[in-house]
Each structure stands twice: as C-alpha cells, then as structure tokens.
Amino acid sequence: MQIHGMDQADRRVAKDVTTLNDDAKLQALGYQPLLKRNLTAFSNFATSFSIISIMVAISGTYGSVALTYGGPVGAIWGWVIVSFMSMTVALSMAEICSAFPTAGGLYWWSARMAGPKWGPFASWTTGYFNLLGQAALTAGMCTGADGPGAVILTNTQLLGVYAACLVCHGLINSLAVNLLGWINSVSAWWNLVGVIAIIIIIPAVAPSHQAASFVFGSFTPQMDMTQVYGSAYNFLVAMLMSQWTMTGYDASAHLVEETTGGDIAGPMGIISSVAASAVVGFFYIVAITFSIQDYDSVMGAAATGNSVAQLFWDAFMARFSSGNGAIAMWMIIVVAGFCCGSACVTGNARVLFAFSRDRAVPGHQLWAAVAPWNQVPVWAVWGMTLLAFLLGVPMVKNITAFSAVTSIATIGLYISYGLPVFFKLLFPKNFQPGPFYMGRFSIPCNIIAISWILVISVVFCLPTIYPIAQLTLNYAPVAVGIVMVGSMVAWFFPFIGAYSWFKGPIIQVEDVTLVDVKADISKAGSSYSEA
C-alpha cells in the first residue's frame, strides 16, 4: 500500500512538473495560462481521430464521389495517394506545433513564421480561413446520410434535427475538460472498434465477393451521367472523398494548452490521427468494396449519399433475407457521426477562443472569456455552434447549395494548414525547432505538402457535372472567394480596416522566458524527490 501510494504521489508530482514546464513555454510565447491541463496525450489524439471519423466521411461520399468518378480504383488508390500526401501536411504542421504549442495554432504560427512585417496580415488571413473552415467542417459532418430504412425528412425537418444535434454538442462541450477528454477518448475507441467490427462483419455476412481485379483495378467513371470526360479529370474528382475525410486533425494543435506535455502530445496527436485513419480507412474501403453484391444497386443510392447503407442492406438481405443487421451496422456509423460532431465543436471553440484572445474577432471579450467553474471557453463553444447552424440554414431552400459548406471546409482548412508552412519556407530564420523536428527532411516534406494543397485547392473548384447550371454549379470557388475577399476587405478597408489596429497575436506576458519559472520547476522537482 505504501509503495502504491508513493507511486501515485510520484506520478502526480511528475505531472505537476510537466504542467509547470508547459505553462512556462506558453508564457515564453506571451500568454498567461488560462485553460486547465487535464487532457492526456491519448485524449488529444482521440479528438483529432474522432473528427476525421473515417466511417462517417467515407460512408457519406463513397458512392456519390469516389465510385461515381473513379469506381473502385478512385476509392482505393485515391485513398492511398491522399493518405500519403496528407501525411506530408501533418508532419509539416506537427513540427511547427512542437515549436509553438499554443491554442491559436495555425494563425499564431503564420504570425511567427512571417515575421514582424508580414506577420499580422498572415495571421489575419490564416485565422479566418481556419475559423470558417472549422465551422463548415462541423456543419458538413453533422448532416450525415439517412441510412437503410430511414424516414425521409423534409429539408426543414432535417434542419431541426441538425439544430438539436448541435445543441447536444454544445452542452457536451460545456462540461469540464477532464469529462470532455473522457468523452472524446470513448469516441475514439468507438470509431476504432466500430470500424474494425464493420471490416470483419460485412465481408463475413456477404454471401459473395467481388474479384480482386475488380476491387483494385476497375476504373468505371459514370461519364454518361456526369458529362465529365477524361480519365485524369475523373480520377482527381474521385479523390475528393479521401481528401474530405482527411480534415480536422489540426484539433490536436488547438488543444495543446489543455494537454499535459503539449509540445510532444500535440504534434504526435496530429501525426498519429492521420496515420491511424490512413491504415484503418484503407481496410474499410477494401472490405466494403469486396462486399458489394449489386453494383447497380449501390450506384443507384449514390445520389442521396447512401451507397454504403445500401451495400450493407444488400449484403444482409442476400444472406438472411432481412435488413435488420444492416440497420444495426449503420447505427455504428450514426453514433460515430454524433461523436465526430462533438469533437468538431471542441476544436472549433478553441480556435475562436484563441483568435478572440488576440482581439481579431468582433465580440472578442465574450468569446475569449473562460468559465470560472471549469476553465472552459463556454461562450466560444456556443458561438461556434451558432455559426455552424447558420451555415446549415441554406438546407431549407436549396440542399444543393449546401455543398458549398463541405467545399469551404476542405479548401478553407487546407489553405490554413498550408499558409504557416509556406511562410516557414519563405522565412526560414523565423523557425526554431521544438522537440519534434524532421531535420534535413523538413524542407522537402514542406514543399510536397504545399504543392499538394495547391493541387487540391484547384481540383475542388472544378465543375463536377456538366452542363453547368444553377443546381449543378460547384459552389466551392464562390465560397472560397467570399472568405478571401471578405478577409481582404476587412483588412484593407480605409481608416478602420484591420491593418490599422490588428498587430498579430497579443503578448499578454512581457519578458517571460523558460528561465523565469525555473525556480517553480525546481521547487516542484524537490517535492517530487521528497515524495
């Protein structure tokens, strides 16, 4: 008992030493620690993994995007390419996160990387792309698909359900950080165990399986339906399923101020969430593609985003003459989608909190406030929940227009991912490596990441259906343009534009370095030795 008690005391004091060191680094970056460090490294990873949520993102776009434009080849090999490229982005972000572990993440990194002259403008642009991309990600992930045997809802009813889900997410994210960390950890396990269950059960249930030549070599774009011609063009569009899935992993960076050992746990959360999603996602796509019973039936459900649900239904009907098992399998994905939405709000709120802390957002005093009872940015939680709801309002009148929401999520987030990496390449002297650094591989990896972001930013803006009309227009260029022009106007507007008052991240703690808290860390270390 004595040894056990002593071990617990050792761990507690060791955590206190780590927390002091984390807070010292934050103070050295100019911020007073306000958020409670109750998240573990696993909780940090779990949030990003839950946001990526391969079951939800893949299942909603498998037929309507991947199979429609590239068949199984577009789904599987598109996933492999996107996973590799996304890892270069994740690695590039991770080394900057390790050097500058703040909740501001991307916009703060851009300010530091661009230097005093260009830092404020770089920070402003990155912040708004990330802020709106985060809200759009929540909106896109929370809509979901109906599933097998579901009641068909009107657009107004769908918006009501969507609003109810957002309220639940807001309530969950208003809880204490340790409870929120526990919920996100459970969510991560649900996503992992759930997808493994589907990978095992669906092929086992399916009475027949597609040939390997079909799964790995069939390229069957539906050109007659989309009027999009050219193999390369179709394959690029097919990869949008994979790239839409691989978003949101910057959440690990936004949670570093609430994570013990944030300069290590943050970057590892970014990298491991992408790596785990890449591996599990590959097996998920392969498993469901092998299990297709009726390809025409699956493609027939593509228009409503229910191809995977139809695939489940066909497999269970062929084996048992009943679709009840398919509904049970789909409920795994529904629950994962709910968990994903909650994790999205967690990351969203930290972005708004950090950007408001630097007075870059209207009403910043409110959004930067931290609840005294649990040290959670509660107002930022509800602010981002409201913004996500407003982005979903177009569903009421035109469900097609809502595609702009998912477009701005992917393009907006990846532009904000790429800007600090671009400024790091442009002004290399402004970067001081942290504990995680790629060394000589850093610059080549950064270049590949930036190049890929440029490619997907163009691809997402291409028309996906011809002829182009109001209901077939790809609204991505419009959405990106609104954010870009809006942020530019707000910056350059005469006399009152942000250029005249926003100077980048605000230094809250003057002349503080890691040395300034050395006595506190030594004191904690002494307590550790005495324990």
Coordinates of C-alpha atoms in Angstrom, one line a residue:
M1 CA 0.0 0.0 0.0
Q2 CA 2.8 2.4 0.9
I3 CA 4.6 1.7 -2.4
H4 CA 1.4 2.1 -4.3
G5 CA 0.6 5.4 -2.6
M6 CA 4.1 6.6 -3.2
D7 CA 3.8 5.7 -6.9
Q8 CA 0.6 7.7 -7.2
A9 CA 2.3 10.7 -5.5
D10 CA 5.3 10.4 -7.8
R11 CA 3.0 10.4 -10.9
R12 CA 1.0 13.4 -9.5
V13 CA 4.1 15.5 -8.8
A14 CA 5.7 14.5 -12.1
K15 CA 2.6 15.7 -13.9
D16 CA 2.8 19.0 -11.9
V17 CA 6.4 19.4 -13.1
T18 CA 5.4 18.8 -16.7
T19 CA 2.5 21.2 -16.3
L20 CA 4.8 23.9 -14.9
N21 CA 7.1 23.4 -17.9
D22 CA 4.2 23.5 -20.3
D23 CA 2.9 26.8 -18.7
A24 CA 6.4 28.2 -18.8
K25 CA 6.7 27.6 -22.5
L26 CA 3.3 29.2 -23.0
Q27 CA 4.4 32.2 -21.0
A28 CA 7.5 32.4 -23.1
L29 CA 5.3 32.7 -26.1
G30 CA 3.5 35.6 -24.5
Y31 CA 0.3 34.0 -23.0
Q32 CA -0.9 33.6 -19.4
P33 CA -2.1 30.0 -18.9
L34 CA -5.9 30.2 -18.5
L35 CA -7.1 26.7 -19.6
K36 CA -6.9 23.7 -17.4
R37 CA -4.4 21.0 -18.4
N38 CA -6.5 17.9 -17.9
L39 CA -6.1 16.2 -21.3
T40 CA -3.8 13.3 -21.8
A41 CA -1.8 12.6 -25.0
F42 CA -4.4 9.9 -25.9
S43 CA -7.3 12.4 -25.3
N44 CA -5.5 14.8 -27.6
F45 CA -5.1 12.1 -30.3
A46 CA -8.7 11.0 -29.7
T47 CA -10.2 14.3 -30.6
S48 CA -8.5 14.5 -34.0
F49 CA -9.2 10.9 -34.7
S50 CA -12.9 11.4 -33.9
I51 CA -13.1 14.5 -36.1
I52 CA -11.5 12.6 -39.1
S53 CA -14.1 9.8 -38.4
I54 CA -13.4 7.7 -41.5
M55 CA -16.7 5.8 -41.1
V56 CA -18.8 8.9 -41.4
A57 CA -16.9 10.8 -44.0
I58 CA -16.2 7.8 -46.3
S59 CA -19.7 6.4 -46.0
G60 CA -21.3 9.6 -47.0
T61 CA -19.2 10.1 -50.2
Y62 CA -18.2 6.6 -51.2
G63 CA -20.8 6.3 -53.9
S64 CA -21.6 9.9 -54.8
V65 CA -18.0 10.9 -55.3
A66 CA -15.4 8.0 -55.3
L67 CA -17.4 5.4 -57.3
T68 CA -19.2 7.9 -59.5
Y69 CA -16.0 9.4 -60.8
G70 CA -13.5 6.6 -60.4
G71 CA -15.1 3.4 -59.5
P72 CA -13.1 1.1 -57.1
V73 CA -9.8 2.5 -58.4
G74 CA -10.8 6.0 -57.5
A75 CA -11.9 4.9 -54.0
I76 CA -8.9 2.7 -53.1
W77 CA -5.9 4.2 -54.9
G78 CA -7.3 7.7 -54.4
W79 CA -7.2 6.9 -50.7
V80 CA -3.6 5.7 -50.8
I81 CA -2.4 8.8 -52.6
V82 CA -4.4 11.2 -50.4
S83 CA -3.2 9.5 -47.2
F84 CA 0.4 9.8 -48.3
M85 CA 0.0 13.5 -49.2
S86 CA -2.0 14.3 -46.1
M87 CA 0.8 12.8 -44.0
T88 CA 3.3 15.3 -45.5
V89 CA 0.9 18.1 -44.5
A90 CA 0.5 16.6 -41.0
L91 CA 4.3 16.2 -40.5
S92 CA 4.8 19.8 -41.6
M93 CA 2.2 21.1 -39.2
A94 CA 3.5 18.9 -36.4
E95 CA 7.0 20.3 -36.3
I96 CA 5.6 23.9 -36.1
C97 CA 3.2 22.8 -33.4
S98 CA 6.0 21.4 -31.4
A99 CA 8.0 24.6 -31.7
F100 CA 5.0 26.9 -30.8
P101 CA 2.4 25.0 -28.7
T102 CA -0.4 27.5 -28.4
A103 CA -4.2 27.1 -28.8
G104 CA -4.1 29.6 -31.6
G105 CA -2.2 27.0 -33.7
L106 CA -2.2 27.9 -37.4
Y107 CA -2.8 31.6 -37.3
W108 CA -0.3 32.1 -34.5
W109 CA 2.3 30.0 -36.4
S110 CA 1.7 32.2 -39.5
A111 CA 2.3 35.3 -37.5
R112 CA 5.6 34.0 -36.1
M113 CA 6.8 32.5 -39.4
A114 CA 6.0 35.6 -41.5
G115 CA 7.9 37.9 -39.1
P116 CA 7.0 41.4 -37.8
K117 CA 6.4 43.0 -41.2
W118 CA 4.0 40.4 -42.7
G119 CA 3.0 38.6 -39.6
P120 CA -0.2 40.5 -38.8
F121 CA -1.6 40.1 -42.3
A122 CA -0.5 36.4 -42.5
S123 CA -2.1 35.8 -39.1
W124 CA -5.4 37.5 -40.0
T125 CA -5.8 35.6 -43.3
T126 CA -4.9 32.2 -41.9
G127 CA -7.1 32.7 -38.9
Y128 CA -10.2 33.5 -40.8
F129 CA -9.7 30.6 -43.3
N130 CA -9.3 28.3 -40.4
L131 CA -12.2 29.7 -38.3
L132 CA -14.7 29.4 -41.1
G133 CA -13.3 26.1 -42.3
Q134 CA -13.8 24.8 -38.8
A135 CA -17.4 25.8 -38.6
A136 CA -18.1 24.4 -42.1
L137 CA -16.5 21.1 -41.0
T138 CA -18.9 20.8 -38.1
A139 CA -21.8 21.7 -40.4
G140 CA -20.7 19.2 -43.1
M141 CA -20.0 16.3 -40.7
C142 CA -23.2 16.8 -38.7
T143 CA -25.6 16.4 -41.6
G144 CA -24.9 12.8 -42.4
A145 CA -26.9 10.4 -44.5
D146 CA -30.3 8.8 -43.9
G147 CA -29.3 5.2 -44.0
P148 CA -31.3 2.0 -44.8
G149 CA -34.9 2.0 -43.9
A150 CA -34.7 5.6 -42.7
V151 CA -37.7 8.0 -42.7
I152 CA -37.3 10.6 -45.4
L153 CA -37.2 14.0 -43.9
T154 CA -38.1 17.3 -45.5
N155 CA -35.3 20.0 -45.6
T156 CA -37.0 21.9 -42.7
Q157 CA -37.2 18.7 -40.6
L158 CA -33.6 17.9 -41.4
L159 CA -32.6 21.3 -40.2
G160 CA -34.5 20.8 -37.0
V161 CA -32.7 17.5 -36.3
Y162 CA -29.4 19.2 -37.2
A163 CA -30.1 22.0 -34.7
A164 CA -30.9 19.5 -32.0
C165 CA -27.6 17.7 -32.6
L166 CA -25.7 21.0 -32.4
V167 CA -27.4 21.9 -29.1
C168 CA -26.3 18.5 -27.7
H169 CA -22.7 19.1 -28.9
G170 CA -22.7 22.5 -27.3
L171 CA -23.9 21.0 -24.0
I172 CA -21.3 18.3 -24.1
N173 CA -18.5 20.8 -24.8
S174 CA -19.6 23.0 -21.9
L175 CA -18.6 20.2 -19.4
A176 CA -15.3 20.2 -17.5
V177 CA -12.2 19.4 -19.6
N178 CA -11.5 16.1 -17.9
L179 CA -15.0 14.9 -18.7
L180 CA -14.7 16.2 -22.2
G181 CA -11.4 14.3 -22.6
W182 CA -13.1 11.1 -21.3
I183 CA -15.9 11.5 -23.8
N184 CA -13.5 12.0 -26.7
S185 CA -11.5 9.0 -25.6
V186 CA -14.7 6.9 -25.6
S187 CA -15.5 8.3 -29.1
A188 CA -12.1 7.4 -30.4
W189 CA -12.5 3.8 -29.2
W190 CA -16.0 3.7 -30.7
N191 CA -14.6 4.8 -34.0
L192 CA -11.8 2.3 -33.9
V193 CA -13.7 -0.7 -32.6
G194 CA -16.8 0.2 -34.7
V195 CA -14.9 0.3 -38.0
I196 CA -13.0 -2.9 -37.2
A197 CA -16.4 -4.6 -36.5
I198 CA -17.7 -3.5 -39.9
I199 CA -14.5 -4.6 -41.6
I200 CA -14.9 -8.1 -40.2
I201 CA -18.7 -8.5 -40.2
I202 CA -19.7 -7.1 -43.6
P203 CA -17.4 -9.3 -45.7
A204 CA -18.4 -12.3 -43.4
V205 CA -22.1 -11.7 -44.0
A206 CA -21.8 -11.1 -47.7
P207 CA -22.5 -14.4 -49.5
S208 CA -20.5 -13.5 -52.5
H209 CA -17.5 -11.2 -53.0
Q210 CA -16.1 -9.2 -55.9
A211 CA -12.9 -10.3 -57.6
A212 CA -9.6 -8.7 -56.6
S213 CA -9.2 -7.5 -60.2
F214 CA -12.5 -5.5 -59.8
V215 CA -11.7 -4.1 -56.4
F216 CA -8.1 -3.0 -57.2
G217 CA -8.3 -2.5 -60.9
S218 CA -11.8 -1.4 -62.0
F219 CA -11.9 2.2 -63.2
T220 CA -15.6 2.9 -64.1
P221 CA -16.4 6.6 -64.0
Q222 CA -20.0 7.4 -64.8
M223 CA -19.2 9.8 -67.6
D224 CA -22.6 9.5 -69.3
M225 CA -24.3 10.7 -66.1
T226 CA -21.8 13.5 -65.1
Q227 CA -20.7 14.5 -68.6
V228 CA -17.2 14.9 -67.1
Y229 CA -14.8 13.4 -69.7
G230 CA -11.1 12.5 -69.3
S231 CA -9.7 9.7 -67.1
A232 CA -7.3 12.0 -65.2
Y233 CA -10.1 14.6 -64.6
N234 CA -12.4 11.9 -63.2
F235 CA -9.8 10.3 -61.0
L236 CA -8.9 13.7 -59.5
V237 CA -12.5 14.4 -58.6
A238 CA -12.8 10.9 -57.2
M239 CA -10.1 11.7 -54.7
L240 CA -12.3 14.3 -53.1
M241 CA -13.9 11.6 -51.0
S242 CA -10.5 10.8 -49.4
Q243 CA -9.4 14.4 -49.0
W244 CA -12.7 15.5 -47.4
T245 CA -12.2 12.7 -44.9
M246 CA -8.6 13.7 -44.1
T247 CA -9.6 17.1 -42.5
G248 CA -9.8 18.4 -38.9
Y249 CA -6.6 16.9 -37.5
D250 CA -5.4 20.4 -36.5
A251 CA -7.6 20.0 -33.5
S252 CA -4.7 18.4 -31.7
A253 CA -2.8 21.7 -32.1
H254 CA -5.7 23.7 -30.7
L255 CA -5.9 21.6 -27.6
V256 CA -2.2 21.8 -26.6
E257 CA -2.9 24.4 -23.9
E258 CA -5.1 21.8 -22.2
T259 CA -2.8 18.8 -22.8
T260 CA 0.0 17.7 -20.5
G261 CA 3.2 17.8 -22.4
G262 CA 1.6 19.7 -25.2
D263 CA 4.8 20.3 -27.3
I264 CA 5.1 16.5 -27.7
A265 CA 1.5 15.3 -27.4
G266 CA 0.1 17.9 -29.8
P267 CA 2.4 17.0 -32.8
M268 CA 2.0 13.3 -32.0
G269 CA -1.8 13.7 -32.0
I270 CA -1.6 15.3 -35.4
I271 CA 0.6 12.6 -36.9
S272 CA -0.9 9.6 -35.2
S273 CA -4.5 10.5 -36.1
V274 CA -3.7 10.8 -39.8
A275 CA -1.6 7.6 -39.7
A276 CA -4.3 5.6 -37.9
S277 CA -7.0 6.9 -40.1
A278 CA -5.0 6.1 -43.3
V279 CA -4.5 2.5 -42.3
V280 CA -7.9 1.8 -40.9
G281 CA -9.6 3.7 -43.7
F282 CA -7.8 1.6 -46.4
F283 CA -9.0 -1.6 -44.9
Y284 CA -12.5 -0.2 -44.5
I285 CA -12.7 0.8 -48.2
V286 CA -11.3 -2.6 -49.3
A287 CA -13.7 -4.5 -47.1
I288 CA -16.9 -2.8 -48.3
T289 CA -15.8 -2.9 -51.9
F290 CA -15.2 -6.6 -51.8
S291 CA -18.6 -7.0 -50.2
I292 CA -20.6 -5.3 -53.0
Q293 CA -23.5 -7.6 -54.0
D294 CA -25.1 -5.5 -56.7
Y295 CA -23.0 -2.6 -58.1
D296 CA -26.0 -1.0 -59.9
S297 CA -28.0 -1.0 -56.6
V298 CA -25.1 0.7 -54.8
M299 CA -24.7 3.3 -57.5
G300 CA -28.5 3.9 -57.5
A301 CA -28.2 5.1 -53.9
A302 CA -25.3 7.4 -54.7
A303 CA -27.4 10.5 -55.3
T304 CA -28.6 10.5 -51.7
G305 CA -25.2 9.6 -50.2
N306 CA -26.5 6.2 -49.1
S307 CA -24.4 3.9 -51.1
V308 CA -22.7 2.3 -48.1
A309 CA -26.0 1.9 -46.4
Q310 CA -27.4 0.2 -49.5
L311 CA -24.3 -2.0 -49.6
F312 CA -25.0 -3.1 -46.0
W313 CA -28.6 -3.7 -46.8
D314 CA -27.9 -5.8 -49.9
A315 CA -25.4 -8.0 -48.0
F316 CA -27.8 -8.8 -45.1
M317 CA -30.7 -9.3 -47.4
A318 CA -28.7 -11.7 -49.6
R319 CA -27.6 -13.7 -46.5
F320 CA -30.6 -13.5 -44.2
S321 CA -33.5 -12.1 -46.3
S322 CA -33.7 -9.3 -43.6
G323 CA -32.1 -5.9 -43.4
N324 CA -32.2 -5.6 -39.6
G325 CA -28.5 -6.3 -39.3
A326 CA -27.8 -3.6 -41.9
I327 CA -29.6 -1.1 -39.7
A328 CA -27.5 -2.2 -36.7
M329 CA -24.3 -1.7 -38.7
W330 CA -25.5 1.7 -39.8
M331 CA -26.2 2.8 -36.2
I332 CA -22.5 2.3 -35.5
I333 CA -21.8 5.0 -38.1
V334 CA -24.6 7.2 -36.8
V335 CA -23.2 7.2 -33.3
A336 CA -19.7 7.8 -34.8
G337 CA -21.1 10.8 -36.6
F338 CA -22.6 12.3 -33.4
C339 CA -19.2 11.8 -31.7
C340 CA -17.5 13.4 -34.6
G341 CA -19.7 16.5 -34.4
S342 CA -19.0 16.9 -30.7
A343 CA -15.2 16.6 -31.3
C344 CA -15.5 19.2 -34.1
V345 CA -17.1 21.7 -31.7
T346 CA -14.3 21.0 -29.2
G347 CA -11.7 22.1 -31.8
N348 CA -13.8 24.9 -33.2
A349 CA -14.3 26.6 -29.8
R350 CA -10.5 26.6 -29.1
V351 CA -9.9 28.4 -32.5
L352 CA -12.4 31.1 -31.7
F353 CA -11.1 31.4 -28.1
A354 CA -7.5 31.9 -29.2
F355 CA -8.3 34.2 -32.1
S356 CA -10.5 36.3 -29.8
R357 CA -7.8 36.3 -27.1
D358 CA -5.8 38.3 -29.7
R359 CA -8.8 40.6 -30.4
A360 CA -9.2 39.6 -34.0
V361 CA -12.9 38.7 -33.8
P362 CA -15.9 41.0 -33.2
G363 CA -17.1 40.5 -29.7
H364 CA -13.7 39.1 -28.7
Q365 CA -14.3 39.9 -25.0
L366 CA -17.1 37.4 -24.9
W367 CA -15.5 34.7 -26.9
A368 CA -12.2 34.9 -25.0
A369 CA -13.9 34.5 -21.6
V370 CA -13.3 31.3 -19.7
A371 CA -15.9 29.9 -17.3
P372 CA -14.6 30.2 -13.8
W373 CA -16.2 27.0 -12.7
N374 CA -14.5 24.6 -15.1
Q375 CA -12.0 26.8 -17.1
V376 CA -13.7 26.0 -20.4
P377 CA -14.3 28.7 -23.1
V378 CA -18.1 28.1 -22.9
W379 CA -19.1 31.2 -24.8
A380 CA -16.7 30.2 -27.7
V381 CA -18.4 26.8 -27.7
W382 CA -21.8 28.3 -28.2
G383 CA -20.6 30.9 -30.6
M384 CA -19.1 28.3 -33.0
T385 CA -22.2 26.1 -32.5
L386 CA -24.4 29.0 -33.7
L387 CA -22.1 29.7 -36.7
A388 CA -22.3 26.0 -37.7
F389 CA -26.1 26.3 -37.5
L390 CA -26.2 29.4 -39.7
L391 CA -24.0 27.6 -42.3
G392 CA -26.7 24.9 -42.4
V393 CA -29.6 27.2 -43.0
P394 CA -29.3 27.0 -46.8
M395 CA -30.6 23.4 -46.5
V396 CA -34.1 24.8 -46.0
K397 CA -34.4 26.3 -49.5
N398 CA -31.7 24.5 -51.6
I399 CA -30.0 21.4 -50.5
T400 CA -27.6 21.6 -53.5
A401 CA -26.3 25.0 -52.3
F402 CA -25.2 23.3 -49.0
S403 CA -22.4 21.6 -51.0
A404 CA -20.5 24.9 -50.5
V405 CA -20.3 24.1 -46.8
T406 CA -18.3 20.9 -47.4
S407 CA -16.2 22.6 -50.0
I408 CA -15.2 25.5 -47.8
A409 CA -14.4 23.1 -45.0
T410 CA -11.8 21.2 -47.1
I411 CA -10.3 24.1 -49.1
G412 CA -10.5 26.5 -46.2
L413 CA -8.9 24.2 -43.7
Y414 CA -6.1 23.1 -46.1
I415 CA -5.3 26.7 -47.1
S416 CA -5.0 27.5 -43.4
Y417 CA -2.8 24.4 -43.0
G418 CA -0.5 25.4 -45.8
L419 CA 0.0 29.1 -45.1
P420 CA 2.2 28.7 -42.0
V421 CA 4.2 26.0 -43.7
F422 CA 4.6 28.3 -46.8
F423 CA 5.8 31.2 -44.5
K424 CA 8.3 28.8 -42.8
L425 CA 9.8 28.1 -46.2
L426 CA 9.8 31.7 -47.2
F427 CA 11.3 33.0 -43.9
P428 CA 13.3 30.0 -42.5
K429 CA 15.2 32.1 -39.9
N430 CA 11.9 32.7 -38.0
F431 CA 11.6 29.0 -37.2
Q432 CA 13.2 27.5 -34.1
P433 CA 12.6 23.7 -33.9
G434 CA 10.9 22.2 -31.0
P435 CA 11.2 18.6 -29.6
F436 CA 9.7 17.2 -32.8
Y437 CA 11.7 18.2 -35.9
M438 CA 12.3 16.4 -39.2
G439 CA 15.8 17.7 -39.7
R440 CA 17.0 17.5 -43.3
F441 CA 13.7 16.0 -44.4
S442 CA 11.8 19.1 -43.2
I443 CA 12.1 21.3 -46.3
P444 CA 11.4 18.5 -48.9
C445 CA 8.3 17.4 -46.9
N446 CA 7.1 21.1 -46.6
I447 CA 7.5 21.6 -50.4
I448 CA 5.5 18.4 -51.2
A449 CA 2.8 19.5 -48.7
I450 CA 2.4 23.0 -50.2
S451 CA 2.3 21.6 -53.7
W452 CA -0.4 19.2 -52.8
I453 CA -2.5 21.9 -51.2
L454 CA -2.3 23.9 -54.3
V455 CA -3.4 20.9 -56.4
I456 CA -6.5 20.1 -54.2
S457 CA -7.5 23.7 -54.0
V458 CA -7.8 23.8 -57.8
V459 CA -9.4 20.3 -58.0
F460 CA -12.2 21.2 -55.5
C461 CA -13.1 24.2 -57.7
L462 CA -13.5 22.3 -60.9
P463 CA -17.0 21.6 -62.3
T464 CA -18.2 18.1 -61.3
I465 CA -21.3 17.9 -63.5
Y466 CA -22.0 19.3 -67.0
P467 CA -23.7 21.2 -68.3
I468 CA -23.2 23.9 -65.7
A469 CA -26.5 25.2 -64.3
Q470 CA -27.8 26.7 -61.0
L471 CA -28.3 23.3 -59.4
T472 CA -25.1 21.7 -60.8
L473 CA -22.7 24.6 -60.2
N474 CA -19.7 23.8 -58.0
Y475 CA -20.1 26.5 -55.4
A476 CA -16.5 26.0 -54.0
P477 CA -15.0 28.9 -55.9
V478 CA -17.8 31.1 -54.6
A479 CA -17.3 30.0 -51.0
V480 CA -13.5 30.4 -51.1
G481 CA -13.9 33.8 -52.9
I482 CA -16.2 35.1 -50.2
V483 CA -13.8 34.2 -47.4
M484 CA -10.8 35.6 -49.3
V485 CA -12.5 38.8 -50.5
G486 CA -14.2 39.3 -47.1
S487 CA -10.9 39.0 -45.2
M488 CA -9.1 41.3 -47.6
V489 CA -11.8 44.0 -47.4
A490 CA -11.8 43.8 -43.6
W491 CA -8.1 44.1 -43.6
F492 CA -7.6 47.0 -46.2
F493 CA -10.8 49.0 -45.5
P494 CA -9.8 52.7 -45.3
F495 CA -9.2 54.1 -41.8
I496 CA -11.0 51.3 -39.8
G497 CA -9.5 48.2 -41.6
A498 CA -7.7 45.6 -39.5
Y499 CA -4.4 46.9 -40.9
S500 CA -4.7 49.9 -38.6
W501 CA -5.3 48.0 -35.3
F502 CA -4.5 44.3 -35.6
K503 CA -0.8 43.7 -35.0
G504 CA -0.9 39.9 -34.7
P505 CA -1.0 37.8 -31.5
I506 CA -1.0 40.0 -28.4
I507 CA 1.7 39.5 -25.9
Q508 CA 0.0 39.1 -22.5
V509 CA 3.1 38.2 -20.5
E510 CA 6.1 40.5 -21.1
D511 CA 9.7 39.4 -20.9
V512 CA 9.0 35.9 -19.8
T513 CA 11.2 33.0 -20.7
L514 CA 11.6 29.5 -19.6
V515 CA 14.2 30.6 -17.1
D516 CA 11.7 32.8 -15.3
V517 CA 9.9 29.8 -13.9
K518 CA 13.0 27.7 -13.3
A519 CA 12.6 28.2 -9.5
D520 CA 9.0 26.9 -9.7
I521 CA 10.0 23.8 -11.6
S522 CA 12.9 23.2 -9.2
K523 CA 10.6 23.5 -6.3
A524 CA 8.2 21.0 -7.8
G525 CA 11.1 18.7 -8.5
S526 CA 12.2 19.0 -4.9
S527 CA 8.7 18.0 -3.9
Y528 CA 8.9 15.1 -6.3
S529 CA 12.2 13.9 -4.6
E530 CA 10.8 14.3 -1.1
A531 CA 7.7 12.3 -2.1

